[in-house]
Coordinates of C-alpha atoms in Angstrom, one line a residue:
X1 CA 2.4 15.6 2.4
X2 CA 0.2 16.8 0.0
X3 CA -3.5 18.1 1.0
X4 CA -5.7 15.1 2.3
X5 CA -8.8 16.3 0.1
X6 CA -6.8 15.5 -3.1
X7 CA -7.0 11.7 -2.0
X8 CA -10.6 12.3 -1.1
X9 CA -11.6 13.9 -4.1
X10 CA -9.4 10.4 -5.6
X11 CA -11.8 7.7 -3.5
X12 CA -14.9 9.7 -4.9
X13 CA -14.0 10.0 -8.7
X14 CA -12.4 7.1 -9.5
X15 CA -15.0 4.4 -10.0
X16 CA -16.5 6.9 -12.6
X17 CA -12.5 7.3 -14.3
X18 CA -11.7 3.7 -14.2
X19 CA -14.1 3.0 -16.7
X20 CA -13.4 -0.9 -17.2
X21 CA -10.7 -1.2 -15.2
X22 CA -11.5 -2.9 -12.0
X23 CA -9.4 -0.8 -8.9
X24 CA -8.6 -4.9 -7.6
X25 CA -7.6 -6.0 -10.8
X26 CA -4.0 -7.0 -11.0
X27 CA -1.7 -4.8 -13.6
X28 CA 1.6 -6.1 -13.7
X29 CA 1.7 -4.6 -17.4
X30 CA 2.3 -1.1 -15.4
X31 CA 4.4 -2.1 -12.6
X32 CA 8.0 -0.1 -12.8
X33 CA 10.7 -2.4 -13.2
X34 CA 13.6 0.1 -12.6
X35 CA 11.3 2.1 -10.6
X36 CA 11.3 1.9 -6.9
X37 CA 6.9 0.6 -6.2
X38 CA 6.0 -0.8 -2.8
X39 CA 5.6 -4.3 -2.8
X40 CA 2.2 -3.4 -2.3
X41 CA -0.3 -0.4 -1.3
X42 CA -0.2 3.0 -1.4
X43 CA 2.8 5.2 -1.8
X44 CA 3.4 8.9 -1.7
X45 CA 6.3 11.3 -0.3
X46 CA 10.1 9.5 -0.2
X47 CA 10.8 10.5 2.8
X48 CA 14.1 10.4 5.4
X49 CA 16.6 9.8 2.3
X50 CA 20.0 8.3 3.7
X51 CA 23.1 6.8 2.8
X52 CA 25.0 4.9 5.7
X53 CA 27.6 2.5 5.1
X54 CA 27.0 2.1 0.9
X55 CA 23.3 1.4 1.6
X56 CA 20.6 3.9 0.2
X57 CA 17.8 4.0 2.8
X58 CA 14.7 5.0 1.1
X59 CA 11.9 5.7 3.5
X60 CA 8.3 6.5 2.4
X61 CA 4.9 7.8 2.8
X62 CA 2.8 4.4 3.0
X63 CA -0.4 2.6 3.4
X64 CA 0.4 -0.8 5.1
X65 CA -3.3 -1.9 4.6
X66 CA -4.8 -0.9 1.4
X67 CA -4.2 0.1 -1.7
X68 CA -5.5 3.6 -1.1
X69 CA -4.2 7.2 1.5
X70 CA -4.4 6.4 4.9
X71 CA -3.0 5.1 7.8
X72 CA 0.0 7.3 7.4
X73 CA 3.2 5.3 8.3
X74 CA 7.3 5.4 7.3
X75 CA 7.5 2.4 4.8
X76 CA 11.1 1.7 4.1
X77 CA 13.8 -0.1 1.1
X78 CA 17.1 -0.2 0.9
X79 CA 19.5 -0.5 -1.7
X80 CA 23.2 -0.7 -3.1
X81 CA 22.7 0.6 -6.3
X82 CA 19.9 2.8 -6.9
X83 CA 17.9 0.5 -8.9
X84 CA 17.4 -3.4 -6.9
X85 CA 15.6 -2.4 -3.7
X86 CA 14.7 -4.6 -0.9
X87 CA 11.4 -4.2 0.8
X88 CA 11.7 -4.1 4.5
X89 CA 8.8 -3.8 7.4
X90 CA 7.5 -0.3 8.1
X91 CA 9.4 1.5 10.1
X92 CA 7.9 3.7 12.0
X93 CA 4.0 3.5 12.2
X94 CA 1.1 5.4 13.0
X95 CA 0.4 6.0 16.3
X96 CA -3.1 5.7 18.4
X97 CA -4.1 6.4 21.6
X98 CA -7.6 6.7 23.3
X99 CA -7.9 10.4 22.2
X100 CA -5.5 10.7 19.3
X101 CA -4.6 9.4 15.9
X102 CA -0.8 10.2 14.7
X103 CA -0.3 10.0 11.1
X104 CA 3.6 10.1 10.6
X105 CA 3.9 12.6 8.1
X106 CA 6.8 13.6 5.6
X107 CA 10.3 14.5 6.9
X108 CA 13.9 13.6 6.9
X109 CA 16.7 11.6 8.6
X110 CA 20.2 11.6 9.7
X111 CA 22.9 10.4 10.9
X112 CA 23.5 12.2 14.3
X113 CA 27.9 11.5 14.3
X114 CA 28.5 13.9 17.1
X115 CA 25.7 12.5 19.3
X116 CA 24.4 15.8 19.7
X117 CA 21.0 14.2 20.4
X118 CA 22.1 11.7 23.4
X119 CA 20.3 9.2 21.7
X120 CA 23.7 7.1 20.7
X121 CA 24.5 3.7 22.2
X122 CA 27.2 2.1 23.2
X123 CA 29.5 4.6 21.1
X124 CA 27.4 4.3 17.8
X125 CA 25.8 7.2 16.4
X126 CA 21.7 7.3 15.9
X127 CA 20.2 7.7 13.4
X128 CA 17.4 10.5 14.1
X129 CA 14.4 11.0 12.0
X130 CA 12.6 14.4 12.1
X131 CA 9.1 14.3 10.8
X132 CA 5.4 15.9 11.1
X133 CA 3.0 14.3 13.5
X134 CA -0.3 15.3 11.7
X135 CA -3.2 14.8 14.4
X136 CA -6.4 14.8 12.8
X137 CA -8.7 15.1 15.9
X138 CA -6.9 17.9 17.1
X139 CA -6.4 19.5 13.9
X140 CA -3.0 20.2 14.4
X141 CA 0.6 19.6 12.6
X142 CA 3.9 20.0 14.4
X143 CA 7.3 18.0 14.3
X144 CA 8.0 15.2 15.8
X145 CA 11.3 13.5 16.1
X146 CA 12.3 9.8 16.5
X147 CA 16.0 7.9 16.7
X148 CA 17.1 4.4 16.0
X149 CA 20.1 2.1 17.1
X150 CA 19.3 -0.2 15.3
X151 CA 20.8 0.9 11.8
X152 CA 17.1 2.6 10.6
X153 CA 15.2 -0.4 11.1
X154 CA 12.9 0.7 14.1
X155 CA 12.9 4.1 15.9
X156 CA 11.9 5.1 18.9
X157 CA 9.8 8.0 19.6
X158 CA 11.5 10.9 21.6
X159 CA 9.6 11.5 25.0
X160 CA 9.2 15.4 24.5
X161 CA 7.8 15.5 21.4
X162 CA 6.7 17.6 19.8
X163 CA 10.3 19.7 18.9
X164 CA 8.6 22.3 17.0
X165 CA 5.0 23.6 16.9
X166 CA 3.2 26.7 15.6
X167 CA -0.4 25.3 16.7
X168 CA -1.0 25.3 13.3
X169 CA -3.5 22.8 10.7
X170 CA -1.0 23.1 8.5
X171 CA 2.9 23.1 9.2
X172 CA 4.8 20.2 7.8
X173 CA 7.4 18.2 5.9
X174 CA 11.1 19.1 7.9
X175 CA 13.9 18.6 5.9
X176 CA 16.9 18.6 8.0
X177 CA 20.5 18.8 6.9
X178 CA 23.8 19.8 8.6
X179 CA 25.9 23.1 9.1
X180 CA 29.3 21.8 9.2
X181 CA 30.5 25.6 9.5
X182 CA 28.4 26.7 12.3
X183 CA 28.0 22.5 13.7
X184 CA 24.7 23.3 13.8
X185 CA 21.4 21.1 12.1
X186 CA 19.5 23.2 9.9
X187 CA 15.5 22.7 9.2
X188 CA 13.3 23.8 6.3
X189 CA 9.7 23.5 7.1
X190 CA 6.6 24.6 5.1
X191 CA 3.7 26.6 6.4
X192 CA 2.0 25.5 3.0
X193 CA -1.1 27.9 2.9
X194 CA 0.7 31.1 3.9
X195 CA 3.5 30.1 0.7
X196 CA 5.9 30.6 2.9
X197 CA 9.2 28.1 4.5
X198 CA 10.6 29.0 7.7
X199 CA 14.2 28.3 9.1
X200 CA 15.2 26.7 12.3
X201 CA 18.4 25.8 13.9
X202 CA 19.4 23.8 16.5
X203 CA 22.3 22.0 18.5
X204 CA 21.1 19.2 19.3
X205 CA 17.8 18.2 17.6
X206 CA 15.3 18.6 20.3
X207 CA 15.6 22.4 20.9
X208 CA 14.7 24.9 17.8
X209 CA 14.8 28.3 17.3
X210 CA 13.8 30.2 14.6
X211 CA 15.7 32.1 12.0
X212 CA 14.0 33.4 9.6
X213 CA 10.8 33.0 7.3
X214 CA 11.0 33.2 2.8
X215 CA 8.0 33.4 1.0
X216 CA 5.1 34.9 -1.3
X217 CA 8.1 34.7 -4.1
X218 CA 7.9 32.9 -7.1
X219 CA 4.6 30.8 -7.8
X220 CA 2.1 31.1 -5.4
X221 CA -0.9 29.5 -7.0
X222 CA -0.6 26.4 -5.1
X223 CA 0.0 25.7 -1.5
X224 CA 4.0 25.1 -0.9
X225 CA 5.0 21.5 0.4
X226 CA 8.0 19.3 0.9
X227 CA 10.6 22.2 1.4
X228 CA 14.2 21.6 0.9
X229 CA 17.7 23.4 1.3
X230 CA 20.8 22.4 -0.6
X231 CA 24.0 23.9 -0.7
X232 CA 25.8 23.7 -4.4
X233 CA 28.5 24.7 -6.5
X234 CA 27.7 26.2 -9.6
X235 CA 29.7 25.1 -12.4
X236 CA 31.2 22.4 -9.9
X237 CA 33.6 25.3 -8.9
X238 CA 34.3 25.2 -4.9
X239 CA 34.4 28.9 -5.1
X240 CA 30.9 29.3 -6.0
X241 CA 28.3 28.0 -3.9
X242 CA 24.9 28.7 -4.2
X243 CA 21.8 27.5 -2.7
X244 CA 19.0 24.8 -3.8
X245 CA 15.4 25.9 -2.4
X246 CA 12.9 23.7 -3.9
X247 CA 9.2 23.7 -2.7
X248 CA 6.3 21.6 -3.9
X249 CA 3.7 23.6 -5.6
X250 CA 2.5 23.5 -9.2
X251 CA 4.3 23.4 -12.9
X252 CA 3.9 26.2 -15.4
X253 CA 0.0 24.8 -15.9
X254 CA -0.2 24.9 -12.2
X255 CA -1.0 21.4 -12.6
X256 CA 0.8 19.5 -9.7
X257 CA 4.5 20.0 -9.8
X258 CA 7.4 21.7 -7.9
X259 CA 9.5 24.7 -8.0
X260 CA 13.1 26.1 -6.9
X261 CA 14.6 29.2 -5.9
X262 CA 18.8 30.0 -5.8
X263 CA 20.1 32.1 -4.0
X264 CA 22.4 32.2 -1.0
X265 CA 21.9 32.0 2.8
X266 CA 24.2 33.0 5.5
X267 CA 23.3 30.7 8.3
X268 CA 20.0 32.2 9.2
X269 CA 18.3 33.7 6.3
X270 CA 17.8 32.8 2.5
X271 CA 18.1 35.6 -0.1
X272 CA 16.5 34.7 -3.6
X273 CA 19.5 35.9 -6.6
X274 CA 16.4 36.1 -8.8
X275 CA 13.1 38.9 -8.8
X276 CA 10.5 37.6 -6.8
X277 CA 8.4 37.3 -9.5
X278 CA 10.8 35.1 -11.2
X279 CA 9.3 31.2 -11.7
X280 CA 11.9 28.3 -11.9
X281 CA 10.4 24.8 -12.6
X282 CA 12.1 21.5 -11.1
X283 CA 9.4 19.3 -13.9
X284 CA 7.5 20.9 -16.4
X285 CA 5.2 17.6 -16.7
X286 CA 2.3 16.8 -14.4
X287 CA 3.3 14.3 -12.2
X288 CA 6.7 15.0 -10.3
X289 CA 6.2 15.8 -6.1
X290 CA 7.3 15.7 -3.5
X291 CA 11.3 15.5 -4.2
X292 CA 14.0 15.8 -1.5
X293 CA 17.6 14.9 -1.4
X294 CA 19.5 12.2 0.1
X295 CA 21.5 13.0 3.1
X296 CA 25.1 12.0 4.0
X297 CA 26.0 11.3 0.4
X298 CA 29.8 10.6 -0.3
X299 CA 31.6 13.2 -2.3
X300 CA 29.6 16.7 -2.0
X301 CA 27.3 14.5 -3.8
X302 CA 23.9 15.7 -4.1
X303 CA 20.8 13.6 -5.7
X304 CA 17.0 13.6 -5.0
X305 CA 13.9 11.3 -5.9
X306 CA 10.4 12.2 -5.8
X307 CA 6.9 10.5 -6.1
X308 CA 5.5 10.0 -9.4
X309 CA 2.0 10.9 -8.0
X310 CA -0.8 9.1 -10.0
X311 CA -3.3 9.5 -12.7
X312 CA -6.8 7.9 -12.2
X313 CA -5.7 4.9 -13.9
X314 CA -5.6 2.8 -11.0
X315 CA -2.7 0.0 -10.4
X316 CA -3.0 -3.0 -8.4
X317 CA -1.7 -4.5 -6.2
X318 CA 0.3 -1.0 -5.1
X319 CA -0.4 2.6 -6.0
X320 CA 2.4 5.3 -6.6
X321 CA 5.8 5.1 -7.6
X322 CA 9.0 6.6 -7.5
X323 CA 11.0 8.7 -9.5
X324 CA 14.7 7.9 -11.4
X325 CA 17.1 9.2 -8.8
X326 CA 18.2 12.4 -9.9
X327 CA 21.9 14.1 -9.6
X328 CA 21.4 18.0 -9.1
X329 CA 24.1 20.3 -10.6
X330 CA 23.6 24.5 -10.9
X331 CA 24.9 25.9 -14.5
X332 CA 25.6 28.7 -15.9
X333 CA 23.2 29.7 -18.8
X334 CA 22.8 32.9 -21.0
X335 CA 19.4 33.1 -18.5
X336 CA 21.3 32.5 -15.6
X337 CA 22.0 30.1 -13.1
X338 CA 19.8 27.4 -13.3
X339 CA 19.1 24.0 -11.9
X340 CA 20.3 21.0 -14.2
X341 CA 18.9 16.8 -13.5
X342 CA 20.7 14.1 -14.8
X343 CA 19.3 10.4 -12.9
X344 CA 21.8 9.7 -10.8
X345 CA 25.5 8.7 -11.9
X346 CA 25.1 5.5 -9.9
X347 CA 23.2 3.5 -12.5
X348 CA 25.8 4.0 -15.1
X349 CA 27.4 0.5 -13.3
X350 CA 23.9 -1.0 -13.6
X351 CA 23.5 -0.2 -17.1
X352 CA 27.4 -1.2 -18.1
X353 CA 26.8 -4.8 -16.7
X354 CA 24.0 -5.6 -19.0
X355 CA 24.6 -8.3 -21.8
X356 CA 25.4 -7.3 -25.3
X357 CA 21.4 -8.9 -26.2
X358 CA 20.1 -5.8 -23.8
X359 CA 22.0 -3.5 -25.5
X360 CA 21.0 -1.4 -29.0
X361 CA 23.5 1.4 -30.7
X362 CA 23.6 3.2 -33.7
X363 CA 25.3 5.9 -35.2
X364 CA 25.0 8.7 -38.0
X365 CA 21.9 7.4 -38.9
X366 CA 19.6 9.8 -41.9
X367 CA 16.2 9.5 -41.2
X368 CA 14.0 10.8 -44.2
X369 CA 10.5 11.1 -44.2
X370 CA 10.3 7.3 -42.6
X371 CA 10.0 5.5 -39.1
X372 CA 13.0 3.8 -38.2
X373 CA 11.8 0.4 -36.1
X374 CA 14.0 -0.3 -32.9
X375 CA 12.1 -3.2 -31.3
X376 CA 12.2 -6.7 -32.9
X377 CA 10.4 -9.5 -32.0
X378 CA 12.8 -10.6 -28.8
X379 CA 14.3 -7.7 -28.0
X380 CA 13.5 -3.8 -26.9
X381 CA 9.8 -5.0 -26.9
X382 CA 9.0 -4.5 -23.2
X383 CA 8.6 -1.0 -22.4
X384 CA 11.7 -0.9 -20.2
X385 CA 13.7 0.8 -22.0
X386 CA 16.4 3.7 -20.8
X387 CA 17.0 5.7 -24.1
X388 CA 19.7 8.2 -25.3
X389 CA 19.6 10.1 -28.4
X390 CA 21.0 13.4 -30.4
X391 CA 19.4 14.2 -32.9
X392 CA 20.7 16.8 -36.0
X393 CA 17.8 18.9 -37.3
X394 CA 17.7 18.8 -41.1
X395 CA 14.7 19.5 -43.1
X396 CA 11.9 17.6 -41.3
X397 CA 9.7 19.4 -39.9
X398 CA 9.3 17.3 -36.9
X399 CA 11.5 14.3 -35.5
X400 CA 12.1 12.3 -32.8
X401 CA 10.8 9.1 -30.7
X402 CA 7.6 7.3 -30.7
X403 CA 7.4 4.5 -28.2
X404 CA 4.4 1.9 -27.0
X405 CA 3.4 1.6 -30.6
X406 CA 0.3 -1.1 -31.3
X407 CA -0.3 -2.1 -34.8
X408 CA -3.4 -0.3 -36.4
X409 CA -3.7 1.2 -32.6
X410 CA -2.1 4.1 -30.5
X411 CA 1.4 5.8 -29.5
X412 CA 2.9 7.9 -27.9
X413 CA 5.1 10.2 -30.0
X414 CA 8.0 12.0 -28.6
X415 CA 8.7 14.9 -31.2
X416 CA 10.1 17.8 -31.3
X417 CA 8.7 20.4 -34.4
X418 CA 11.5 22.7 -36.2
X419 CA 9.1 25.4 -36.3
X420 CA 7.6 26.5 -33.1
X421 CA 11.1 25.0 -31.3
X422 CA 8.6 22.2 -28.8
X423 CA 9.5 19.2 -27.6
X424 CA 5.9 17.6 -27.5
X425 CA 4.6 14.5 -26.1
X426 CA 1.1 13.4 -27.2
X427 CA -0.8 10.1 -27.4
X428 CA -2.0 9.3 -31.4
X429 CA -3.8 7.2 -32.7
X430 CA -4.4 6.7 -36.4
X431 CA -1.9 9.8 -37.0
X432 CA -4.4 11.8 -34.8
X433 CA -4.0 13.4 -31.6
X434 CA -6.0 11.9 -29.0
X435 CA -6.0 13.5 -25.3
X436 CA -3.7 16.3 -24.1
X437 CA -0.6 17.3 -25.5
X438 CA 2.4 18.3 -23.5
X439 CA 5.0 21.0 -24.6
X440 CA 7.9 22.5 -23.4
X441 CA 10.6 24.9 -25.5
X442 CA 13.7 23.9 -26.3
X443 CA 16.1 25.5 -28.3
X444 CA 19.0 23.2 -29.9
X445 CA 22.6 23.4 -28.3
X446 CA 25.4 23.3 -30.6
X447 CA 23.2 22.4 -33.1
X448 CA 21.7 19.0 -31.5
X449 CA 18.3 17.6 -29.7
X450 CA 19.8 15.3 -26.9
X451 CA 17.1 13.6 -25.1
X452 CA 17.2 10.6 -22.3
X453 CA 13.9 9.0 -22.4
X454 CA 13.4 6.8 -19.6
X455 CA 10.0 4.7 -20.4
X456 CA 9.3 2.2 -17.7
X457 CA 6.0 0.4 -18.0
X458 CA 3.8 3.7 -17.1
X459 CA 6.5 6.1 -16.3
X460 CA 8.0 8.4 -18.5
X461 CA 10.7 10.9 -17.5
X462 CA 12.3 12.8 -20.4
X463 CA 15.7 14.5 -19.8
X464 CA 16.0 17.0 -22.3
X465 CA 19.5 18.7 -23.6
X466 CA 21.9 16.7 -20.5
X467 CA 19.1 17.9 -18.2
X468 CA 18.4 21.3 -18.6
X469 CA 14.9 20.5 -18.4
X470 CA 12.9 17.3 -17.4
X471 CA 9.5 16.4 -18.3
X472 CA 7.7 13.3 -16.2
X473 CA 4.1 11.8 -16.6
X474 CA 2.5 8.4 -16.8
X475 CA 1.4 6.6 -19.4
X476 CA -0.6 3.0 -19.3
X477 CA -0.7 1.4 -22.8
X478 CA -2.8 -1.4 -24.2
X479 CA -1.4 -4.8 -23.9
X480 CA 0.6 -5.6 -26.4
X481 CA 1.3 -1.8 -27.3
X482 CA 5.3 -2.5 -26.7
X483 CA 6.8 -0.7 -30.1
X484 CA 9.3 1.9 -30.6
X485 CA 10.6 3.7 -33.3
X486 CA 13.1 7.0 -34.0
X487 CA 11.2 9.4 -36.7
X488 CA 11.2 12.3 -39.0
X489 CA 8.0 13.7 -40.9
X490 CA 8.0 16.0 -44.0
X491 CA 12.4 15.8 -44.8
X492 CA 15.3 14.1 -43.1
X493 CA 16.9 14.1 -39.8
X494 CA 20.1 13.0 -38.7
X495 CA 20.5 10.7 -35.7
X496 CA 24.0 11.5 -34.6
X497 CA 23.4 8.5 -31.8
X498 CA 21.2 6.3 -30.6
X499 CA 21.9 4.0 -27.1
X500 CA 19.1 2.2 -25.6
X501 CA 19.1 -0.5 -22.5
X502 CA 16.5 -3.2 -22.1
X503 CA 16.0 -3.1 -18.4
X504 CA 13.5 -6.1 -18.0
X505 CA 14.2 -8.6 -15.8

């Protein structure tokens, strides 16, 4: 749960960003369509990530009266395939009593098989939700936790709460997973403005004890939120497990991003593999938060969304939006072992079962000093597009993808320059820059640029070289700014392949 005063900074700039844009103005142009998006209000965290019985729950931080923070409750979706969600009534709201507001804060859920909880009925295992009970008259944060019997449609609250509390402002955002090797639940909590996690353990999900504390490593310009731990194997090799710690903090601008650690823990306390000074990036864009990973997936399977937190272009009638479910994997690389993102494996049957009209493929394609067009006029014209291409470097001195093209107007080009080795991504218009250019270096592997560009209305994630590095940000084009074209400037580049997916409805 990021800082409160970043929404109240929000509610006091943005009549003066808005510009023309009325905040109650509807903008369907900009709603996701393979993006999860409240049906409407406000959005932040995902929270209590789930998978029971080949349904996704997706729980999340929500606003069930206006378009704007506040009122702090567990919205909640479900789906069966990652991308067609159905909306469902909160599920667990905020609390007031005569002397105290409860704002249900981040956390996580899970299913509780062994009963360890005694929450269970009639033989059927609970599902427990372990989150932060912010209470803003008392100033306080501590963990709360909350079960249902109902399959994750209401929860009840848990009579001793709190389970855990530091008497502390700020202490939030459990993530809770399972120790199958000590049957013991595991929590990762933040203590945001000490940049620091701490460990808990416990049998039975009421009483915690401390493990151990990691910290004041890595990137410490920011306050750390939405903690996670995650056990991998590196290489997909059983004999090789490391661990996942990733922490919301900044990105290499220390704009709003997240970071990650590896390194291995032994049941109570997490030992980086890296120097503490070492900085690992989950994003390098300016708009990825808040990520955690589903529980109870099938498989050793492990895959996270996060909130796509927004710009001060303002949406209506919701605000905030999720990212592209994400598989995690750890690979070996010449720098390491480092954390690769692919979205999630899932989709693939989503994106077979299109029709041939909402599908687009070419091959060993030269591209010489030219745009190559890719929309027409009834088809790839929608900015919904899921793109995959390899490029060949040649003799251009930049290449690549420009997408939500006007006539005579702007774009967005998606390049990556020969010389200086950067991907870029940087709104034109008349050939010009015009705004802020983001960069990233990439080097070419085996000789190739692979990117997935994923452009849904106003989000962009770019999976660069099979996700060794991801870049996500928002963009909100002009009406009518819906083309798209492959480049190369100044010489020729080879466009190995080229698959793209009209995902409109």
């Amino acid at each position: 749960m990021i800082k409160k005063t970043l929404f109240a900074f929000l509610a006091v700039a943005l009549p003066a960003l808005l510009h023309a844009q009325d905040a109650s103005t509807p903008t369907p142009q900009w709603r996701p369509v393979y993006h999860f998006t409240p049906a409407k209000n406000w959005t932040n965290d995902p929270n209590g990530l789930i998978y029971l019985d080949g349904v996704y729950h997706l729980y999340y931080q929500h606003n069930p009266f206006e378009n704007k923070w506040g009122h702090m409750s567990w919205g909640h979706a479900t789906s069966k395939d990652l991308l067609h969600w159905k909306h469902l009534p909160v599920a667990i709201p905020e609390m007031e009593s005569k002397d105290t507001t409860t704002w249900i804060f981040s956390g996580s859920a899970v299913l509780d098989k062994q009963n360890s909880s005694g929450f269970g009925k009639n033989g059927k295992a609970p599902i427990v939700a372990i989150y932060t009970a912010d209470q803003p008259k008392q100033q306080k944060e501590s963990q709360f936790i909350a079960y249902s019997n109902d399959g994750g449609l209401t929860y009840t609250q848990y009579a001793g709460n709190p389970v855990v509390d530091i008497n502390k402002k700020d202490f939030r955002d459990p993530s809770v997973i399972w120790l199958e090797d000590q049957q013991k639940w595991l929590m990762t909590v933040a203590v945001p403005a000490e940049h620091k996690v701490q460990f808990y353990s416990s049998a039975n999900l009421k009483n915690w004890e401390l493990l151990s504390e990691f910290g004041d490593q890595g990137d410490t310009r920011k306050i750390w939120e939405c903690p996670s731990l995650t056990p991998l194997y590196v290489d997909g090799d059983p004999s090789k497990k490391k661990w996942l710690l990733m922490v919301s903090s900044g990105n290499p601008d220390a704009a709003t991003g997240m970071q990650y650690f590896i390194g291995d823990f032994d049941g109570k306390t997490f030992t980086n593999s890296n120097p503490a000074e070492s900085k690992l990036f989950v994003d390098y864009g300016k708009t990825f938060y808040a990520a955690i990973p589903y529980n109870h997936l099938p498989e050793g399977r492990q895959t996270m969304i996060g909130w796509l937190m927004p710009f001060e272009t303002a949406t209506f009638p919701w605000r905030g939006q999720m990212s592209i479910p994400r598989d995690l994997l750890l690979k070996t690389t010449p720098a390491g072992i480092r954390l690769f993102q692919q979205p999630s494996a899932v989709l693939n049957a989503s994106l077979d079962k299109l029709p041939a009209s909402k599908k687009l493929s070419k091959k060993d394609v030269t591209i010489n000093n030219q745009e190559l067009p890719l929309n027409t006029a009834n088809g790839f014209n929608t900015n919904t597009n899921w793109i995959e291409a390899a490029f060949t470097p040649g003799t251009a001195t930049d290449f690549g993808l420009k997408i939500a093209q006007q006539k005579g107007g702007m774009e967005t080009v998606l390049g990556y320059n020969t010389q200086s080795h950067e991907l870029y991504l940087a709104d034109m218009k008349g050939g010009k820059v015009s705004g802020d250019v983001q960069k990233l270096q990439v080097q070419p592997v085996n000789n190739k640029i692979k990117l997935q560009v994923l452009f849904d209305k106003s989000s962009l994630e770019v999976f660069v070289n099979d996700g060794e590095q991801v870049l996500t940000t928002l963009l909100f084009p002009a009406a009518g700014a819906t083309g798209f074209a492959a480049f190369a400037k100044e010489g020729s580049v080879e466009l190995n392949e080229l698959k793209v997916w009209n995902l409109d409805k």
